[in-house]
Amino acid sequence: MLEVLKQIDYSPFLLTFKLAIITTLFLFLIGLPIAYFLAYSKFRLKSAIEAAVALPLVLPPSVLGFYLLLITSKNGFLGKLWQEYFGHQLAFHFEGIVLASIIFSFPFMVHPLTAGFKSINKSLIEASYTLGKSKLETVFRVILPNMKPAILTGITLSFAHTIGEFGVVLMVGGSIEGETKVVSIAIYDAVEKIDYTTAHVYSAILFGISFFVLLVVYMLNKRFEVR
């Protein structure tokens, strides 16, 4: 068993964690203002925005991946623009799978954050305004500290979902060593080569990591509930 572990290429794991960390960071920065808007806005077309945010939950990864591939390839709008400024298309590069992961995991960040914003007692917000705090100060000093479980859930779900992505990443990034070959793709490649030993090891490690991440978030959420 030790010999097998020594022979395994662990670079897909490093690439996967790099992808998950960058994706989760961008999702939090983008998702926070959108979740705030969805929680407190009375905009008439808010339902349409909510539907658009939730679309990746019901849309097959192959469909989303296909359209992202068209957009990010050298003939697509974003692909052309990216190639003009950075010298290569988005598709089949790391930046391309980052974009695909952000879009595909978007609801896993926005939904918990929206629920967190809605759970805040309005009297706390009104008290903050009464004390002369601005909206921005109220968000960072009152609202966000009181929705830690929602923030933790959003970050954890986004991170875990990105780690397990397959269809969208395969469509947009392919299986390029050191560039787009994440763990889920490495497992698929191993199965195709009938290398079940490698597939077992990759799958077992990924299973353990996913379980550990979810276990931590549930334990921390219980601690917050007790407090």
mmCIF file of C-alpha atoms in Angstrom:
data_model
loop_
_atom_site.group_PDB
_atom_site.id
_atom_site.type_symbol
_atom_site.label_atom_id
_atom_site.label_comp_id
_atom_site.label_asym_id
_atom_site.label_seq_id
_atom_site.Cartn_x
_atom_site.Cartn_y
_atom_site.Cartn_z
ATOM 1 C CA MET A 1 0.000 0.000 0.000
ATOM 2 C CA LEU A 2 2.839 2.389 0.878
ATOM 3 C CA GLU A 3 4.497 1.661 -2.462
ATOM 4 C CA VAL A 4 1.304 2.566 -4.270
ATOM 5 C CA LEU A 5 1.010 5.847 -2.342
ATOM 6 C CA LYS A 6 4.621 6.711 -3.214
ATOM 7 C CA GLN A 7 4.016 6.153 -6.923
ATOM 8 C CA ILE A 8 0.894 8.307 -7.086
ATOM 9 C CA ASP A 9 1.176 11.707 -8.772
ATOM 10 C CA TYR A 10 -0.175 14.251 -6.294
ATOM 11 C CA SER A 11 0.004 17.273 -8.620
ATOM 12 C CA PRO A 12 -3.741 17.045 -9.462
ATOM 13 C CA PHE A 13 -4.494 17.577 -5.755
ATOM 14 C CA LEU A 14 -2.338 20.708 -5.630
ATOM 15 C CA LEU A 15 -4.064 22.041 -8.740
ATOM 16 C CA THR A 16 -7.481 21.169 -7.293
ATOM 17 C CA PHE A 17 -6.816 23.007 -4.015
ATOM 18 C CA LYS A 18 -5.415 25.994 -5.909
ATOM 19 C CA LEU A 19 -8.575 26.080 -8.026
ATOM 20 C CA ALA A 20 -10.855 25.681 -4.990
ATOM 21 C CA ILE A 21 -9.130 28.423 -2.973
ATOM 22 C CA ILE A 22 -9.120 30.971 -5.817
ATOM 23 C CA THR A 23 -12.696 30.136 -6.813
ATOM 24 C CA THR A 24 -13.980 30.407 -3.228
ATOM 25 C CA LEU A 25 -12.228 33.748 -2.720
ATOM 26 C CA PHE A 26 -13.760 35.221 -5.875
ATOM 27 C CA LEU A 27 -17.162 33.735 -5.044
ATOM 28 C CA PHE A 28 -17.160 35.360 -1.611
ATOM 29 C CA LEU A 29 -16.147 38.776 -2.949
ATOM 30 C CA ILE A 30 -18.716 38.647 -5.774
ATOM 31 C CA GLY A 31 -21.427 36.786 -3.872
ATOM 32 C CA LEU A 32 -21.519 39.014 -0.785
ATOM 33 C CA PRO A 33 -22.951 42.166 -2.452
ATOM 34 C CA ILE A 34 -25.303 40.079 -4.627
ATOM 35 C CA ALA A 35 -26.605 38.179 -1.585
ATOM 36 C CA TYR A 36 -27.105 41.499 0.242
ATOM 37 C CA PHE A 37 -29.090 42.801 -2.721
ATOM 38 C CA LEU A 38 -31.238 39.662 -2.918
ATOM 39 C CA ALA A 39 -31.921 39.737 0.825
ATOM 40 C CA TYR A 40 -32.901 43.393 1.213
ATOM 41 C CA SER A 41 -33.834 44.748 -2.209
ATOM 42 C CA LYS A 42 -37.430 45.195 -3.367
ATOM 43 C CA PHE A 43 -36.443 45.345 -7.036
ATOM 44 C CA ARG A 44 -39.302 44.130 -9.257
ATOM 45 C CA LEU A 45 -37.147 41.799 -11.329
ATOM 46 C CA LYS A 46 -35.412 40.286 -8.320
ATOM 47 C CA SER A 47 -37.057 36.912 -9.007
ATOM 48 C CA ALA A 48 -35.365 36.788 -12.410
ATOM 49 C CA ILE A 49 -31.983 37.429 -10.784
ATOM 50 C CA GLU A 50 -32.661 34.735 -8.177
ATOM 51 C CA ALA A 51 -33.537 32.294 -10.964
ATOM 52 C CA ALA A 52 -30.329 33.148 -12.828
ATOM 53 C CA VAL A 53 -28.254 32.613 -9.683
ATOM 54 C CA ALA A 54 -29.891 29.222 -9.037
ATOM 55 C CA LEU A 55 -29.658 28.064 -12.683
ATOM 56 C CA PRO A 56 -26.398 26.062 -12.241
ATOM 57 C CA LEU A 57 -28.209 23.874 -9.686
ATOM 58 C CA VAL A 58 -30.584 22.462 -12.311
ATOM 59 C CA LEU A 59 -28.655 22.955 -15.542
ATOM 60 C CA PRO A 60 -26.662 19.880 -16.673
ATOM 61 C CA PRO A 61 -22.900 20.528 -16.376
ATOM 62 C CA SER A 62 -22.449 19.500 -20.018
ATOM 63 C CA VAL A 63 -24.852 22.252 -21.164
ATOM 64 C CA LEU A 64 -23.205 24.936 -19.051
ATOM 65 C CA GLY A 65 -19.764 23.662 -20.005
ATOM 66 C CA PHE A 66 -20.614 23.696 -23.723
ATOM 67 C CA TYR A 67 -21.698 27.334 -23.732
ATOM 68 C CA LEU A 68 -18.746 28.354 -21.564
ATOM 69 C CA LEU A 69 -16.448 26.562 -24.011
ATOM 70 C CA LEU A 70 -17.934 28.568 -26.903
ATOM 71 C CA ILE A 71 -17.488 31.828 -24.998
ATOM 72 C CA THR A 72 -13.938 31.131 -23.770
ATOM 73 C CA SER A 73 -12.488 29.552 -26.937
ATOM 74 C CA LYS A 74 -10.365 31.569 -29.383
ATOM 75 C CA ASN A 75 -13.471 32.356 -31.452
ATOM 76 C CA GLY A 76 -15.591 33.336 -28.443
ATOM 77 C CA PHE A 77 -16.012 36.845 -27.062
ATOM 78 C CA LEU A 78 -14.132 36.310 -23.801
ATOM 79 C CA GLY A 79 -11.584 34.007 -25.422
ATOM 80 C CA LYS A 80 -10.687 36.600 -28.071
ATOM 81 C CA LEU A 81 -10.467 39.375 -25.499
ATOM 82 C CA TRP A 82 -8.303 37.274 -23.184
ATOM 83 C CA GLN A 83 -5.999 36.241 -26.029
ATOM 84 C CA GLU A 84 -5.588 39.852 -27.096
ATOM 85 C CA TYR A 85 -4.380 40.922 -23.649
ATOM 86 C CA PHE A 86 -2.719 37.760 -22.287
ATOM 87 C CA GLY A 87 -1.623 35.881 -25.398
ATOM 88 C CA HIS A 88 -3.813 32.789 -25.054
ATOM 89 C CA GLN A 89 -7.468 31.826 -25.010
ATOM 90 C CA LEU A 90 -9.325 31.104 -21.772
ATOM 91 C CA ALA A 91 -10.434 27.609 -22.751
ATOM 92 C CA PHE A 92 -8.012 24.790 -21.878
ATOM 93 C CA HIS A 93 -6.119 27.024 -19.460
ATOM 94 C CA PHE A 94 -6.286 27.381 -15.683
ATOM 95 C CA GLU A 95 -7.988 30.775 -15.873
ATOM 96 C CA GLY A 96 -10.752 29.203 -17.931
ATOM 97 C CA ILE A 97 -11.578 26.558 -15.350
ATOM 98 C CA VAL A 98 -11.505 29.228 -12.625
ATOM 99 C CA LEU A 99 -14.194 31.162 -14.523
ATOM 100 C CA ALA A 100 -16.203 27.973 -15.106
ATOM 101 C CA SER A 101 -15.945 27.014 -11.432
ATOM 102 C CA ILE A 102 -17.069 30.454 -10.272
ATOM 103 C CA ILE A 103 -20.191 30.284 -12.436
ATOM 104 C CA PHE A 104 -20.963 26.640 -11.629
ATOM 105 C CA SER A 105 -20.530 27.051 -7.844
ATOM 106 C CA PHE A 106 -22.170 30.474 -7.625
ATOM 107 C CA PRO A 107 -25.432 29.382 -5.921
ATOM 108 C CA PHE A 108 -23.489 27.456 -3.271
ATOM 109 C CA MET A 109 -22.086 30.760 -2.031
ATOM 110 C CA VAL A 110 -24.974 33.138 -2.700
ATOM 111 C CA HIS A 111 -27.810 31.058 -1.211
ATOM 112 C CA PRO A 112 -26.268 30.596 2.281
ATOM 113 C CA LEU A 113 -25.198 34.253 2.384
ATOM 114 C CA THR A 114 -28.672 35.422 1.354
ATOM 115 C CA ALA A 115 -30.222 33.262 4.071
ATOM 116 C CA GLY A 116 -27.713 34.698 6.540
ATOM 117 C CA PHE A 117 -28.619 38.282 5.670
ATOM 118 C CA LYS A 118 -32.320 37.502 6.001
ATOM 119 C CA SER A 119 -31.796 35.900 9.427
ATOM 120 C CA ILE A 120 -30.442 39.090 11.000
ATOM 121 C CA ASN A 121 -32.879 40.738 13.392
ATOM 122 C CA LYS A 122 -34.017 44.021 11.848
ATOM 123 C CA SER A 123 -33.920 45.708 15.247
ATOM 124 C CA LEU A 124 -30.111 45.291 15.290
ATOM 125 C CA ILE A 125 -29.826 47.036 11.935
ATOM 126 C CA GLU A 126 -32.191 49.838 12.980
ATOM 127 C CA ALA A 127 -30.271 50.299 16.233
ATOM 128 C CA SER A 128 -27.050 50.643 14.263
ATOM 129 C CA TYR A 129 -28.572 53.337 12.049
ATOM 130 C CA THR A 130 -29.942 55.106 15.140
ATOM 131 C CA LEU A 131 -26.411 55.260 16.547
ATOM 132 C CA GLY A 132 -25.265 57.033 13.399
ATOM 133 C CA LYS A 133 -23.589 54.134 11.628
ATOM 134 C CA SER A 134 -23.582 54.114 7.833
ATOM 135 C CA LYS A 135 -24.879 51.186 5.769
ATOM 136 C CA LEU A 136 -21.330 49.993 5.106
ATOM 137 C CA GLU A 137 -20.377 50.201 8.796
ATOM 138 C CA THR A 138 -23.577 48.356 9.715
ATOM 139 C CA VAL A 139 -22.760 45.551 7.282
ATOM 140 C CA PHE A 140 -19.221 45.020 8.577
ATOM 141 C CA ARG A 141 -19.770 45.716 12.284
ATOM 142 C CA VAL A 142 -23.286 44.374 12.872
ATOM 143 C CA ILE A 143 -24.566 42.124 10.093
ATOM 144 C CA LEU A 144 -21.511 40.062 9.089
ATOM 145 C CA PRO A 145 -20.381 39.249 12.672
ATOM 146 C CA ASN A 146 -23.892 37.931 13.380
ATOM 147 C CA MET A 147 -24.066 35.663 10.337
ATOM 148 C CA LYS A 148 -20.844 33.693 10.803
ATOM 149 C CA PRO A 149 -22.551 30.281 10.337
ATOM 150 C CA ALA A 150 -23.938 31.384 6.958
ATOM 151 C CA ILE A 151 -20.542 32.702 5.850
ATOM 152 C CA LEU A 152 -18.830 29.508 6.968
ATOM 153 C CA THR A 153 -21.443 27.377 5.189
ATOM 154 C CA GLY A 154 -21.106 29.348 1.964
ATOM 155 C CA ILE A 155 -17.310 29.151 1.967
ATOM 156 C CA THR A 156 -17.263 25.460 2.835
ATOM 157 C CA LEU A 157 -19.911 24.407 0.308
ATOM 158 C CA SER A 158 -18.245 26.435 -2.451
ATOM 159 C CA PHE A 159 -14.835 24.975 -1.637
ATOM 160 C CA ALA A 160 -16.130 21.387 -1.421
ATOM 161 C CA HIS A 161 -18.234 21.726 -4.575
ATOM 162 C CA THR A 162 -15.267 23.075 -6.534
ATOM 163 C CA ILE A 163 -13.094 20.174 -5.378
ATOM 164 C CA GLY A 164 -15.651 17.695 -6.731
ATOM 165 C CA GLU A 165 -16.366 19.408 -10.059
ATOM 166 C CA PHE A 166 -16.032 17.280 -13.178
ATOM 167 C CA GLY A 167 -18.330 17.968 -16.140
ATOM 168 C CA VAL A 168 -17.848 21.732 -16.469
ATOM 169 C CA VAL A 169 -14.098 21.523 -15.839
ATOM 170 C CA LEU A 170 -13.697 18.737 -18.398
ATOM 171 C CA MET A 171 -15.659 20.653 -21.046
ATOM 172 C CA VAL A 172 -13.820 23.952 -20.558
ATOM 173 C CA GLY A 173 -10.373 22.740 -19.519
ATOM 174 C CA GLY A 174 -9.915 19.234 -20.869
ATOM 175 C CA SER A 175 -7.201 17.161 -19.227
ATOM 176 C CA ILE A 176 -3.937 19.060 -19.542
ATOM 177 C CA GLU A 177 -1.205 18.008 -17.112
ATOM 178 C CA GLY A 178 -0.332 20.771 -14.644
ATOM 179 C CA GLU A 179 -2.844 23.181 -16.197
ATOM 180 C CA THR A 180 -6.396 21.793 -15.997
ATOM 181 C CA LYS A 181 -6.031 18.185 -14.813
ATOM 182 C CA VAL A 182 -7.696 18.338 -11.392
ATOM 183 C CA VAL A 183 -8.374 15.272 -9.221
ATOM 184 C CA SER A 184 -11.816 14.486 -10.653
ATOM 185 C CA ILE A 185 -10.332 14.484 -14.175
ATOM 186 C CA ALA A 186 -7.376 12.390 -12.999
ATOM 187 C CA ILE A 187 -9.804 9.774 -11.642
ATOM 188 C CA TYR A 188 -11.650 9.715 -14.965
ATOM 189 C CA ASP A 189 -8.368 9.319 -16.895
ATOM 190 C CA ALA A 190 -7.257 6.492 -14.586
ATOM 191 C CA VAL A 191 -10.520 4.613 -15.098
ATOM 192 C CA GLU A 192 -10.230 5.041 -18.857
ATOM 193 C CA LYS A 193 -6.751 3.484 -18.701
ATOM 194 C CA ILE A 194 -8.171 0.672 -16.505
ATOM 195 C CA ASP A 195 -5.769 1.821 -13.767
ATOM 196 C CA TYR A 196 -8.184 1.077 -10.944
ATOM 197 C CA THR A 197 -5.488 1.259 -8.262
ATOM 198 C CA THR A 198 -4.774 4.916 -8.984
ATOM 199 C CA ALA A 199 -8.501 5.640 -9.310
ATOM 200 C CA HIS A 200 -9.126 3.992 -5.916
ATOM 201 C CA VAL A 201 -6.395 6.028 -4.202
ATOM 202 C CA TYR A 202 -7.501 9.340 -5.740
ATOM 203 C CA SER A 203 -11.160 8.609 -4.944
ATOM 204 C CA ALA A 204 -10.457 7.546 -1.355
ATOM 205 C CA ILE A 205 -8.369 10.656 -0.644
ATOM 206 C CA LEU A 206 -10.986 12.926 -2.216
ATOM 207 C CA PHE A 207 -13.745 11.172 -0.282
ATOM 208 C CA GLY A 208 -11.850 11.649 2.989
ATOM 209 C CA ILE A 209 -11.135 15.330 2.316
ATOM 210 C CA SER A 210 -14.753 16.069 1.399
ATOM 211 C CA PHE A 211 -16.050 14.293 4.506
ATOM 212 C CA PHE A 212 -13.569 16.104 6.755
ATOM 213 C CA VAL A 213 -14.474 19.531 5.336
ATOM 214 C CA LEU A 214 -18.201 18.922 5.876
ATOM 215 C CA LEU A 215 -17.595 17.499 9.359
ATOM 216 C CA VAL A 216 -15.686 20.627 10.361
ATOM 217 C CA VAL A 217 -18.411 22.968 9.135
ATOM 218 C CA TYR A 218 -21.155 21.046 10.984
ATOM 219 C CA MET A 219 -19.103 21.033 14.200
ATOM 220 C CA LEU A 220 -18.398 24.763 13.961
ATOM 221 C CA ASN A 221 -22.032 25.540 13.192
ATOM 222 C CA LYS A 222 -23.073 23.665 16.341
ATOM 223 C CA ARG A 223 -20.619 25.731 18.377
ATOM 224 C CA PHE A 224 -22.082 28.947 16.964
ATOM 225 C CA GLU A 225 -25.615 27.729 17.741
ATOM 226 C CA VAL A 226 -24.647 26.977 21.352
ATOM 227 C CA ARG A 227 -23.295 30.480 21.769
#
